[in-house]
XYZ file of C-alpha atoms in Angstrom:
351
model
C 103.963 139.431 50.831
C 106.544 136.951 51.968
C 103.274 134.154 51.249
C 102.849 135.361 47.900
C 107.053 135.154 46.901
C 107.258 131.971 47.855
C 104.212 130.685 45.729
C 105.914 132.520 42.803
C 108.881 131.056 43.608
C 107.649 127.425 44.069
C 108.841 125.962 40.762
C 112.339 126.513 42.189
C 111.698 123.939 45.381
C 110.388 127.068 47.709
C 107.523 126.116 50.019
C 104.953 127.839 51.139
C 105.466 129.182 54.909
C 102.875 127.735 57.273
C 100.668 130.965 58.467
C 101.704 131.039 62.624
C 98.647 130.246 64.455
C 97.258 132.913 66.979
C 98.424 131.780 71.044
C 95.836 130.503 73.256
C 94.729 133.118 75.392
C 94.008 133.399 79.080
C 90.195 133.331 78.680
C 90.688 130.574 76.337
C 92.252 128.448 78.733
C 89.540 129.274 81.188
C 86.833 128.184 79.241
C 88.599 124.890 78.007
C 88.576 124.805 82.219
C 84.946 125.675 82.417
C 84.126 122.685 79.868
C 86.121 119.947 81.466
C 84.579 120.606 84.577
C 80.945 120.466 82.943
C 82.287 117.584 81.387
C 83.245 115.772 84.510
C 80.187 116.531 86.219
C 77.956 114.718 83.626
C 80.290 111.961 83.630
C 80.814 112.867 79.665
C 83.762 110.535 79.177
C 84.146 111.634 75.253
C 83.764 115.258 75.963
C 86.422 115.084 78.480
C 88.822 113.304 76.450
C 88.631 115.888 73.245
C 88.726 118.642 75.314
C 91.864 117.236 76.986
C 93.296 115.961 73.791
C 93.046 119.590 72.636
C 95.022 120.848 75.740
C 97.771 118.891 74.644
C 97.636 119.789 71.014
C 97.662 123.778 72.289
C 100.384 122.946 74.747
C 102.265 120.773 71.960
C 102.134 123.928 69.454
C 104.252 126.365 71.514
C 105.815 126.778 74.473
C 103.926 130.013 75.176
C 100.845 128.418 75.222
C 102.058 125.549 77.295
C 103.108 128.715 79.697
C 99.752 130.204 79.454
C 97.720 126.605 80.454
C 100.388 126.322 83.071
C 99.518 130.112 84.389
C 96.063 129.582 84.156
C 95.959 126.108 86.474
C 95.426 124.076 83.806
C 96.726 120.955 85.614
C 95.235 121.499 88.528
C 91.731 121.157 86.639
C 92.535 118.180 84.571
C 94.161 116.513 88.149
C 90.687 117.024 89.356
C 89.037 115.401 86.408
C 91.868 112.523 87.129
C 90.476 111.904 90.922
C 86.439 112.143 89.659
C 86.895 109.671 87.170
C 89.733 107.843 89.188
C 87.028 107.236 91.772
C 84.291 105.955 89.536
C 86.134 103.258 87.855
C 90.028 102.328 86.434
C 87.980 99.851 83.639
C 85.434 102.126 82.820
C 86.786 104.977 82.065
C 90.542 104.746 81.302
C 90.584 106.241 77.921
C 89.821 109.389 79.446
C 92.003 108.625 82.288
C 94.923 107.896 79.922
C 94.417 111.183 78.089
C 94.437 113.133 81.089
C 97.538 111.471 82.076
C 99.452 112.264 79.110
C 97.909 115.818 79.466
C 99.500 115.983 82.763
C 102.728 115.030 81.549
C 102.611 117.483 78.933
C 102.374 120.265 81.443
C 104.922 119.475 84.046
C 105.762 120.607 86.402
C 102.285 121.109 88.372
C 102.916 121.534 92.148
C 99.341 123.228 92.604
C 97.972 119.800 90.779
C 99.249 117.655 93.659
C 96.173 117.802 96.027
C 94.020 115.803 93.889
C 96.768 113.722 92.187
C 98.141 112.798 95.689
C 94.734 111.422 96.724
C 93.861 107.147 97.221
C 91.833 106.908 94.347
C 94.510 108.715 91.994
C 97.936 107.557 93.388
C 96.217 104.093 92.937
C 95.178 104.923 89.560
C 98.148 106.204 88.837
C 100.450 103.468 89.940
C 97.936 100.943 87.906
C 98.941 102.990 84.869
C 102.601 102.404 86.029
C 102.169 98.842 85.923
C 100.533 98.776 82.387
C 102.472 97.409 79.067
C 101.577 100.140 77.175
C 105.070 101.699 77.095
C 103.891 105.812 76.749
C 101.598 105.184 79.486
C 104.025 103.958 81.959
C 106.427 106.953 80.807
C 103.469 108.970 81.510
C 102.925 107.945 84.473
C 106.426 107.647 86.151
C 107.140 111.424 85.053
C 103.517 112.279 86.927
C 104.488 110.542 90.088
C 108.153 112.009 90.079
C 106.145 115.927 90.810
C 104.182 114.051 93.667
C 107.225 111.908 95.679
C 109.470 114.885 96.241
C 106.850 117.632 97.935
C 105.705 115.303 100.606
C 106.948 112.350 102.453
C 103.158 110.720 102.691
C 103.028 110.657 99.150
C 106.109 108.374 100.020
C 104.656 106.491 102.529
C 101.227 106.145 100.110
C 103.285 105.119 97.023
C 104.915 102.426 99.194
C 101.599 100.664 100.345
C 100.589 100.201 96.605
C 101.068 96.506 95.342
C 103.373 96.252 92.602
C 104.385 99.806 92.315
C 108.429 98.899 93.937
C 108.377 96.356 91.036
C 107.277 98.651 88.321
C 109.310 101.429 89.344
C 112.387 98.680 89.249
C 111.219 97.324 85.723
C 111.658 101.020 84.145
C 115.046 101.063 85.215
C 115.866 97.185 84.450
C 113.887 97.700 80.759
C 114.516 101.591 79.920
C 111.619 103.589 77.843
C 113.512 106.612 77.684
C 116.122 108.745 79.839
C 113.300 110.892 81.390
C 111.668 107.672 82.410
C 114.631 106.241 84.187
C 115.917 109.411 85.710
C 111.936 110.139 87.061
C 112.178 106.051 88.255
C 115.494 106.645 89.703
C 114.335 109.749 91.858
C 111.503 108.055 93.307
C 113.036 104.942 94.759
C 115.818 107.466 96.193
C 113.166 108.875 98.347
C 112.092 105.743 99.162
C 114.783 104.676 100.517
C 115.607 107.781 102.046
C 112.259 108.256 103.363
C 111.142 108.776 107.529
C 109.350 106.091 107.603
C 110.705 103.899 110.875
C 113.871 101.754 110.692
C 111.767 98.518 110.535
C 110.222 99.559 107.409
C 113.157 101.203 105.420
C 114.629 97.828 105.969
C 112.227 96.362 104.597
C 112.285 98.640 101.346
C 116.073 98.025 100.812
C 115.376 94.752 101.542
C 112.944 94.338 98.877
C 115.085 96.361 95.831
C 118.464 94.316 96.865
C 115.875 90.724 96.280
C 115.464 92.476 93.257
C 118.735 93.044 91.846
C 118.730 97.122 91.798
C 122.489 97.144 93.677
C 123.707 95.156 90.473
C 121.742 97.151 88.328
C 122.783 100.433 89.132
C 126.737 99.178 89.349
C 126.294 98.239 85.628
C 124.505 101.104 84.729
C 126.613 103.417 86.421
C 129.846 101.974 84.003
C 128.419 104.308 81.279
C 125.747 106.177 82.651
C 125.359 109.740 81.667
C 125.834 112.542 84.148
C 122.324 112.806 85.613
C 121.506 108.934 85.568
C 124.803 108.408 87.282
C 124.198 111.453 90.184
C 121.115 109.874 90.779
C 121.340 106.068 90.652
C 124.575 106.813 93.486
C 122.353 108.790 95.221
C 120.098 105.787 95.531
C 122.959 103.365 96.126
C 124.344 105.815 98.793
C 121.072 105.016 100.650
C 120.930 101.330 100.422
C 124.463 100.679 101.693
C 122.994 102.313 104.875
C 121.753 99.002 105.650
C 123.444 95.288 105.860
C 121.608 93.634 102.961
C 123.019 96.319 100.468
C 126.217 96.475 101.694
C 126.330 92.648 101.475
C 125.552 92.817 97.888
C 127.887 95.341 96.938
C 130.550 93.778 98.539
C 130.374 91.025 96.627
C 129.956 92.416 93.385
C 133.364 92.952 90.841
C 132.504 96.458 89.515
C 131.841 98.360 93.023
C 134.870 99.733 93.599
C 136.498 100.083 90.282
C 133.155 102.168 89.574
C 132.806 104.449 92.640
C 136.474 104.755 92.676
C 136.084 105.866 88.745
C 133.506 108.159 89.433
C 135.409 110.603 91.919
C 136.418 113.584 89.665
C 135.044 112.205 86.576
C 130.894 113.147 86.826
C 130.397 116.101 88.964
C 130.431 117.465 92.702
C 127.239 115.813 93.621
C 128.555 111.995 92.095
C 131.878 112.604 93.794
C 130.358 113.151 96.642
C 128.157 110.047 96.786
C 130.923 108.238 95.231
C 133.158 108.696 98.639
C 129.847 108.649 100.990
C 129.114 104.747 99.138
C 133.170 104.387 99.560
C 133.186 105.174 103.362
C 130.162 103.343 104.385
C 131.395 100.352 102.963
C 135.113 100.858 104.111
C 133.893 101.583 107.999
C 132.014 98.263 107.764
C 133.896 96.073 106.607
C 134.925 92.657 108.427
C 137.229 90.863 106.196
C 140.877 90.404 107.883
C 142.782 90.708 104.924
C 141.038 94.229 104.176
C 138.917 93.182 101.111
C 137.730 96.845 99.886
C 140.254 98.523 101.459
C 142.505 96.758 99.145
C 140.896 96.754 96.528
C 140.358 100.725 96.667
C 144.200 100.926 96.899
C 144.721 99.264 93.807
C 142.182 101.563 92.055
C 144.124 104.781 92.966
C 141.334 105.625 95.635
C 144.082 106.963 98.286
C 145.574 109.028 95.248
C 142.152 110.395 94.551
C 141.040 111.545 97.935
C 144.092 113.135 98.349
C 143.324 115.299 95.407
C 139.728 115.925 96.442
C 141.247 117.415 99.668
C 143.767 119.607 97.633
C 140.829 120.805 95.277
C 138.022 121.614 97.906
C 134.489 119.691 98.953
C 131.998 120.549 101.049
C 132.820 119.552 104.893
C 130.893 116.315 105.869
C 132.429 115.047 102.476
C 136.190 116.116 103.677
C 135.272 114.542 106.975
C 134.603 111.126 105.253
C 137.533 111.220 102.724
C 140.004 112.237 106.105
C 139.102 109.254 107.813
C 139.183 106.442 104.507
C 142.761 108.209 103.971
C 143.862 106.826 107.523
C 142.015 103.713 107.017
C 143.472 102.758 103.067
C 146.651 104.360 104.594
C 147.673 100.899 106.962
C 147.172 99.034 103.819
C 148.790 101.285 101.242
C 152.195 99.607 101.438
C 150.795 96.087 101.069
C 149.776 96.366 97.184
C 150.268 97.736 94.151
C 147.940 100.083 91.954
C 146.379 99.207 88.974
C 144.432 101.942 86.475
C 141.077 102.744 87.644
C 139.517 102.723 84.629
C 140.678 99.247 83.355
C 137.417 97.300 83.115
C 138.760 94.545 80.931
C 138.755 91.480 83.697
C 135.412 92.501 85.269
C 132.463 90.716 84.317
C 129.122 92.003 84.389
C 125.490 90.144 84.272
C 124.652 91.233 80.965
């Protein structure tokens, strides 16, 4: 009735309602499953690749059906149909693999899909998709890897041993595709550097990011950073300044302090908290006589800050840290004057 109105109507700009389409059901999905797996066993790289094309277009249509492919272990099958073909050959067959990729990132999150996405032959696949110029592939590709780094800490260790996948992780960070991109770059290297491996090999992780430039990076991102960016690139600068070489570079570059110093109060609990973790690690360690950061913080209203984050509340290990920069900015407090916080007008950055 309402289809027929608007057709009588249409000579007054009305248009025609689109008739809803009918939700994929559970059986549905199950035979879709059934005929990728038929596919995959005959090595049908065309079949493979409509049938997964039309998972995405079902997926795409409504959120209830992306619910019901989710429900039904959708990507579980087509992370199966990743490893098959992932093992026969990158070359050969990465039209298919590239569909089923995007298919995957369609239907995030997955965390039954990770035993056959966390295998060799598709963590390398994946991580050569990573490193690819095609610029929804890589997207693709980082989002599928940020379910994976998170659940285990060999996934970690695996991701790590790839060639080329630091640098491409650093790329989408230094070249942004898209917030989700960054944000799903962003989380891996934090648990990279924050991963178990030994102390010998962390090192050399931070060692490798700081020869990169991601401390200088994230400083000048983090000057107008949204909240999420900015909680996560601290969290990764939190764990570089664990070691000398990031320290060394943070110390020595103009926007460190102004910026973590800025970012108490201003973002959320879990920045602030970073924020003064960053601030005491590189207070406690420094070596300069004439207090270098210590001053500096001063004259960015740090002491005036921390003062008010002890007022206000914070979880204990964070009150612990801001008790004991208080006593150290305290022997310098009378020594210099403050300056606003927020004035970034004499600080140059790279860009």
């Amino acid at each position: 009735m309402i289809q027929d109105w608007c057709v009588a109507n249409s000579s007054y700009g009305i248009e025609r309602i689109p008739t809803p389409r009918i939700p994929v059901s559970s059986e549905e999905a199950l035979e879709i499953h059934s005929k990728i797996k038929t596919a995959c066993r005959q090595g049908d790289q065309a079949g493979c690749q409509n049938l997964v094309a039309k998972v995405k277009a079902l997926a795409r249509e409504s959120e209830r059906n992306r619910r019901c492919l989710v429900a039904t272990g959708t990507a579980g099958v087509l992370s199966s149909a990743f490893e098959d073909f992932s093992k026969a050959s990158f070359d050969d067959n990465v039209a298919v693999l590239e569909e089923i990729l995007s298919g995957l990132a369609v239907l995030l999150p997955h965390d039954k899909a990770t035993t056959y996405l966390a295998s060799d032959a598709s963590m390398d696949c994946v991580v050569w998709f990573l490193k690819s110029e095609d610029l929804s592939t890589r997207r693709n590709a980082v989002l599928v890897l940020k379910e994976l780094v998170p659940l285990d800490n060999r996934n970690v260790d695996m991701l790590l041993e790839i060639e080329g996948a630091m640098e491409a992780l650093f790329k989408l960070i230094k070249a942004p595709i898209c917030p989700s991109a960054t944000k799903a770059s962003l989380l891996i290297i934090y648990h990279m550097v924050m991963s178990s491996s030994s102390s010998p090999t962390k090192a050399k992780i931070v060692a490798k990011f700081v020869d990169l430039g991601l401390v200088s990076l994230l400083l000048e991102m983090l000057v107008d950073a949204e909240r999420s960016i900015c909680e996560k690139a601290l969290g990764v600068l939190d764990g570089i300044c664990d070691w000398d070489q990031g320290r060394e570079k943070a110390y020595n570059h103009a926007l460190t302090i102004p910026v973590l110093v800025r970012k108490i109060h201003r973002v959320s609990d879990l920045a602030m908290k970073f924020s003064v973790s960053i601030l005491f690690k590189l207070c406690m360690n420094e070596k300069r006589e004439n207090g270098g950061v210590l001053v500096e913080a001063i004259q960015r209203n740090a002491f005036e800050k921390l003062l008010v984050l002890l007022q206000v509340g914070c979880d204990e290990r964070t009150r612990e840290k801001a008790t004991q920069l208080l006593k150290l900015l305290n022997v310098y407090r009378g020594r210099v004057d403050c300056i606003d916080s927020v004035d970034f007008k004499n600080l140059k950055r790279s860009f």
